[in-house]
Amino acid sequence: MKKYFSLIILFLVAFSYSAKSQQLDKVVAVVGNSIILKSEIENQYIAQGSPTDVSAKCLILHQLLTQKLLAQQAAIDSISVTEDEVDDNINNRLRYMSNQAGGQEKLEEFLNRSLLQYKEEMRPTIREMLIANKMQRSITEDVDVTPNEVKRYFENIPADSLPNFNTEVEIGEIVFQPKLTEAEKKPFYDRAEQLRQEIIGGKDFATMARLYSQDPGSAPDGGEMPFADRDSYVKEFSAVAFKLKAGEISKVFETDFGYHFLQVLERRGEQVRVRHILFSIIPTEASLTRAKELADSVYTEINAKRLDFYNAATIYSDDKETKYNGGMILNAQNVQTRTTYIPVDQLDAGIFTAIDTLQPGEYSRPSRFTGPDGKSAYRLVYLKSRTPPHQASFNDDFAKIKEAALEEKMNKVVSEWFDKRKKSTYIRIDQEYQDCDVLKVWL
């Protein structure tokens, strides 16, 4: 683990409640007023694909003990999470899991249960995990390091133990998403309107959402979404949701996600609970051709030095995460420092291929790719710099060294917190797990 006490909770892919597992279940640990069952460990062990290294079970129990202790302190400190936070986390996980499994139906087949049933089974575990995470953040929220502390940290690293960094690159991109004409979008609108009329005519909204909605997060729940305020939705969705009265069904409207229509189920002050049906808008070949022509034109202008990359990204890019950063891609695994230096082994395969033969300062020709939403678009990639493999240097790698120094300081604070809490908390671990090295700190 990167952080000894970090709560890296695996996606809970399988919950087993068979009669056999219940017969074999037993309490394997007690933490204060909480218990940990053997089935909890087995379920997460199965979720990892049943690794051959049985010490994985020891690590799972360590993570559960950590989570329980944090959650109990959170209750004392009145730290909680909202149902919306739980729902959002579960929905995000289900979207990811559906994509990995190849669709909602395949995921349900793998889980051997409906996603609605699975969500309810996940809810207590996810709630406790989120509370524990929030408690841990509260322990370290005021921890920081000064430049002098960073320097002392670096100077205390033995010369033969200085880390080596792989090749890193700074990369920019301009994304050109296909823009459909009204005529090209009409079939998608018509399909949404047809289904809307069928529901107005008497068909069940929830059933139609489960059958036809292309929102993997809400479709299994009949299109239902939890209570949320205006800022929880994109502006077009909010404008419709907060205009209608309870029970009303909206007209078909468009957002970046596609065509929707929704029904307001309940209003509660400045929050609303709705259900909706989404039809994604699939790019046509004609729209993709137009996107490619624009991408080729911008590439020509940049290469001829008639347009600089920063301004081109601001004007033309359809990627909202990089558009206002001059097209530059931030290191997704180091968001706190907002660094643009990315190890090449973390690059998307398509981007790695695009820059593989480029020299710093060069641009790739526009190429077609598939975005996170599963839709095709075009992009051109800019290689700003390439740093060769090297041993850590205080001046050149200050941001990384600062991050490591901060992590060490935070780990020390968290470790001291756990040591104090463990002394005042009843903890018992079953004999079966007492030989686990990782659990020695609990015994």
PDB file of N, CA and C in Angstrom, residues 95-129:
ATOM      1  N   ARG A  95     -21.412   2.334 -12.482  1.00  0.00           N
ATOM      2  CA  ARG A  95     -21.079   2.724 -13.858  1.00  0.00           C
ATOM      3  C   ARG A  95     -19.759   2.075 -14.278  1.00  0.00           C
ATOM      4  N   TYR A  96     -18.780   2.151 -13.388  1.00  0.00           N
ATOM      5  CA  TYR A  96     -17.480   1.565 -13.694  1.00  0.00           C
ATOM      6  C   TYR A  96     -17.613   0.049 -13.877  1.00  0.00           C
ATOM      7  N   MET A  97     -18.311  -0.586 -12.957  1.00  0.00           N
ATOM      8  CA  MET A  97     -18.454  -2.035 -13.007  1.00  0.00           C
ATOM      9  C   MET A  97     -19.222  -2.474 -14.247  1.00  0.00           C
ATOM     10  N   SER A  98     -20.254  -1.702 -14.634  1.00  0.00           N
ATOM     11  CA  SER A  98     -21.021  -2.025 -15.847  1.00  0.00           C
ATOM     12  C   SER A  98     -20.139  -1.931 -17.077  1.00  0.00           C
ATOM     13  N   ASN A  99     -19.308  -0.889 -17.132  1.00  0.00           N
ATOM     14  CA  ASN A  99     -18.393  -0.731 -18.269  1.00  0.00           C
ATOM     15  C   ASN A  99     -17.394  -1.887 -18.323  1.00  0.00           C
ATOM     16  N   GLN A 100     -16.874  -2.269 -17.158  1.00  0.00           N
ATOM     17  CA  GLN A 100     -15.898  -3.355 -17.114  1.00  0.00           C
ATOM     18  C   GLN A 100     -16.523  -4.689 -17.501  1.00  0.00           C
ATOM     19  N   ALA A 101     -17.786  -4.873 -17.108  1.00  0.00           N
ATOM     20  CA  ALA A 101     -18.450  -6.155 -17.380  1.00  0.00           C
ATOM     21  C   ALA A 101     -19.022  -6.234 -18.788  1.00  0.00           C
ATOM     22  N   GLY A 102     -19.105  -5.087 -19.470  1.00  0.00           N
ATOM     23  CA  GLY A 102     -19.661  -5.092 -20.816  1.00  0.00           C
ATOM     24  C   GLY A 102     -21.144  -4.808 -20.858  1.00  0.00           C
ATOM     25  N   GLY A 103     -21.650  -4.133 -19.833  1.00  0.00           N
ATOM     26  CA  GLY A 103     -23.055  -3.751 -19.836  1.00  0.00           C
ATOM     27  C   GLY A 103     -23.768  -4.188 -18.568  1.00  0.00           C
ATOM     28  N   GLN A 104     -24.938  -3.580 -18.335  1.00  0.00           N
ATOM     29  CA  GLN A 104     -25.707  -3.833 -17.129  1.00  0.00           C
ATOM     30  C   GLN A 104     -26.151  -5.299 -17.019  1.00  0.00           C
ATOM     31  N   GLU A 105     -26.630  -5.858 -18.139  1.00  0.00           N
ATOM     32  CA  GLU A 105     -27.141  -7.222 -18.103  1.00  0.00           C
ATOM     33  C   GLU A 105     -26.042  -8.219 -17.738  1.00  0.00           C
ATOM     34  N   LYS A 106     -24.850  -8.022 -18.318  1.00  0.00           N
ATOM     35  CA  LYS A 106     -23.751  -8.935 -18.018  1.00  0.00           C
ATOM     36  C   LYS A 106     -23.303  -8.799 -16.568  1.00  0.00           C
ATOM     37  N   LEU A 107     -23.350  -7.572 -16.052  1.00  0.00           N
ATOM     38  CA  LEU A 107     -22.974  -7.374 -14.654  1.00  0.00           C
ATOM     39  C   LEU A 107     -23.969  -8.073 -13.735  1.00  0.00           C
ATOM     40  N   GLU A 108     -25.260  -7.936 -14.017  1.00  0.00           N
ATOM     41  CA  GLU A 108     -26.279  -8.596 -13.197  1.00  0.00           C
ATOM     42  C   GLU A 108     -26.133 -10.108 -13.268  1.00  0.00           C
ATOM     43  N   GLU A 109     -25.779 -10.599 -14.455  1.00  0.00           N
ATOM     44  CA  GLU A 109     -25.569 -12.038 -14.606  1.00  0.00           C
ATOM     45  C   GLU A 109     -24.394 -12.497 -13.749  1.00  0.00           C
ATOM     46  N   PHE A 110     -23.320 -11.687 -13.738  1.00  0.00           N
ATOM     47  CA  PHE A 110     -22.145 -12.031 -12.937  1.00  0.00           C
ATOM     48  C   PHE A 110     -22.456 -11.984 -11.447  1.00  0.00           C
ATOM     49  N   LEU A 111     -23.205 -10.940 -11.034  1.00  0.00           N
ATOM     50  CA  LEU A 111     -23.537 -10.782  -9.615  1.00  0.00           C
ATOM     51  C   LEU A 111     -24.604 -11.753  -9.154  1.00  0.00           C
ATOM     52  N   ASN A 112     -25.354 -12.285 -10.130  1.00  0.00           N
ATOM     53  CA  ASN A 112     -26.478 -13.171  -9.831  1.00  0.00           C
ATOM     54  C   ASN A 112     -27.549 -12.476  -9.001  1.00  0.00           C
ATOM     55  N   ARG A 113     -27.760 -11.212  -9.285  1.00  0.00           N
ATOM     56  CA  ARG A 113     -28.793 -10.421  -8.619  1.00  0.00           C
ATOM     57  C   ARG A 113     -28.974  -9.134  -9.416  1.00  0.00           C
ATOM     58  N   SER A 114     -30.090  -8.450  -9.214  1.00  0.00           N
ATOM     59  CA  SER A 114     -30.336  -7.184  -9.895  1.00  0.00           C
ATOM     60  C   SER A 114     -29.434  -6.110  -9.293  1.00  0.00           C
ATOM     61  N   LEU A 115     -29.171  -5.058 -10.074  1.00  0.00           N
ATOM     62  CA  LEU A 115     -28.351  -3.975  -9.551  1.00  0.00           C
ATOM     63  C   LEU A 115     -29.059  -3.254  -8.404  1.00  0.00           C
ATOM     64  N   LEU A 116     -30.380  -3.207  -8.454  1.00  0.00           N
ATOM     65  CA  LEU A 116     -31.138  -2.585  -7.363  1.00  0.00           C
ATOM     66  C   LEU A 116     -30.900  -3.345  -6.058  1.00  0.00           C
ATOM     67  N   GLN A 117     -30.951  -4.672  -6.124  1.00  0.00           N
ATOM     68  CA  GLN A 117     -30.708  -5.486  -4.932  1.00  0.00           C
ATOM     69  C   GLN A 117     -29.266  -5.317  -4.465  1.00  0.00           C
ATOM     70  N   TYR A 118     -28.352  -5.299  -5.412  1.00  0.00           N
ATOM     71  CA  TYR A 118     -26.933  -5.172  -5.082  1.00  0.00           C
ATOM     72  C   TYR A 118     -26.640  -3.823  -4.415  1.00  0.00           C
ATOM     73  N   LYS A 119     -27.294  -2.748  -4.900  1.00  0.00           N
ATOM     74  CA  LYS A 119     -27.101  -1.430  -4.305  1.00  0.00           C
ATOM     75  C   LYS A 119     -27.483  -1.434  -2.832  1.00  0.00           C
ATOM     76  N   GLU A 120     -28.590  -2.084  -2.517  1.00  0.00           N
ATOM     77  CA  GLU A 120     -29.033  -2.107  -1.125  1.00  0.00           C
ATOM     78  C   GLU A 120     -28.082  -2.929  -0.262  1.00  0.00           C
ATOM     79  N   GLU A 121     -27.503  -3.994  -0.834  1.00  0.00           N
ATOM     80  CA  GLU A 121     -26.543  -4.796  -0.080  1.00  0.00           C
ATOM     81  C   GLU A 121     -25.247  -4.017   0.170  1.00  0.00           C
ATOM     82  N   MET A 122     -24.864  -3.184  -0.809  1.00  0.00           N
ATOM     83  CA  MET A 122     -23.633  -2.405  -0.693  1.00  0.00           C
ATOM     84  C   MET A 122     -23.749  -1.245   0.280  1.00  0.00           C
ATOM     85  N   ARG A 123     -24.963  -0.714   0.430  1.00  0.00           N
ATOM     86  CA  ARG A 123     -25.163   0.570   1.093  1.00  0.00           C
ATOM     87  C   ARG A 123     -24.513   0.665   2.485  1.00  0.00           C
ATOM     88  N   PRO A 124     -24.727  -0.283   3.402  1.00  0.00           N
ATOM     89  CA  PRO A 124     -24.112  -0.136   4.734  1.00  0.00           C
ATOM     90  C   PRO A 124     -22.589  -0.098   4.687  1.00  0.00           C
ATOM     91  N   THR A 125     -21.999  -0.953   3.837  1.00  0.00           N
ATOM     92  CA  THR A 125     -20.536  -0.998   3.746  1.00  0.00           C
ATOM     93  C   THR A 125     -19.978   0.290   3.159  1.00  0.00           C
ATOM     94  N   ILE A 126     -20.625   0.788   2.115  1.00  0.00           N
ATOM     95  CA  ILE A 126     -20.155   2.018   1.476  1.00  0.00           C
ATOM     96  C   ILE A 126     -20.316   3.202   2.417  1.00  0.00           C
ATOM     97  N   ARG A 127     -21.423   3.246   3.151  1.00  0.00           N
ATOM     98  CA  ARG A 127     -21.641   4.345   4.106  1.00  0.00           C
ATOM     99  C   ARG A 127     -20.531   4.355   5.154  1.00  0.00           C
ATOM    100  N   GLU A 128     -20.238   3.185   5.722  1.00  0.00           N
ATOM    101  CA  GLU A 128     -19.189   3.117   6.737  1.00  0.00           C
ATOM    102  C   GLU A 128     -17.831   3.497   6.152  1.00  0.00           C
ATOM    103  N   MET A 129     -17.557   3.058   4.925  1.00  0.00           N
ATOM    104  CA  MET A 129     -16.288   3.387   4.283  1.00  0.00           C
ATOM    105  C   MET A 129     -16.143   4.889   4.092  1.00  0.00           C
TER     106      MET A 129
END
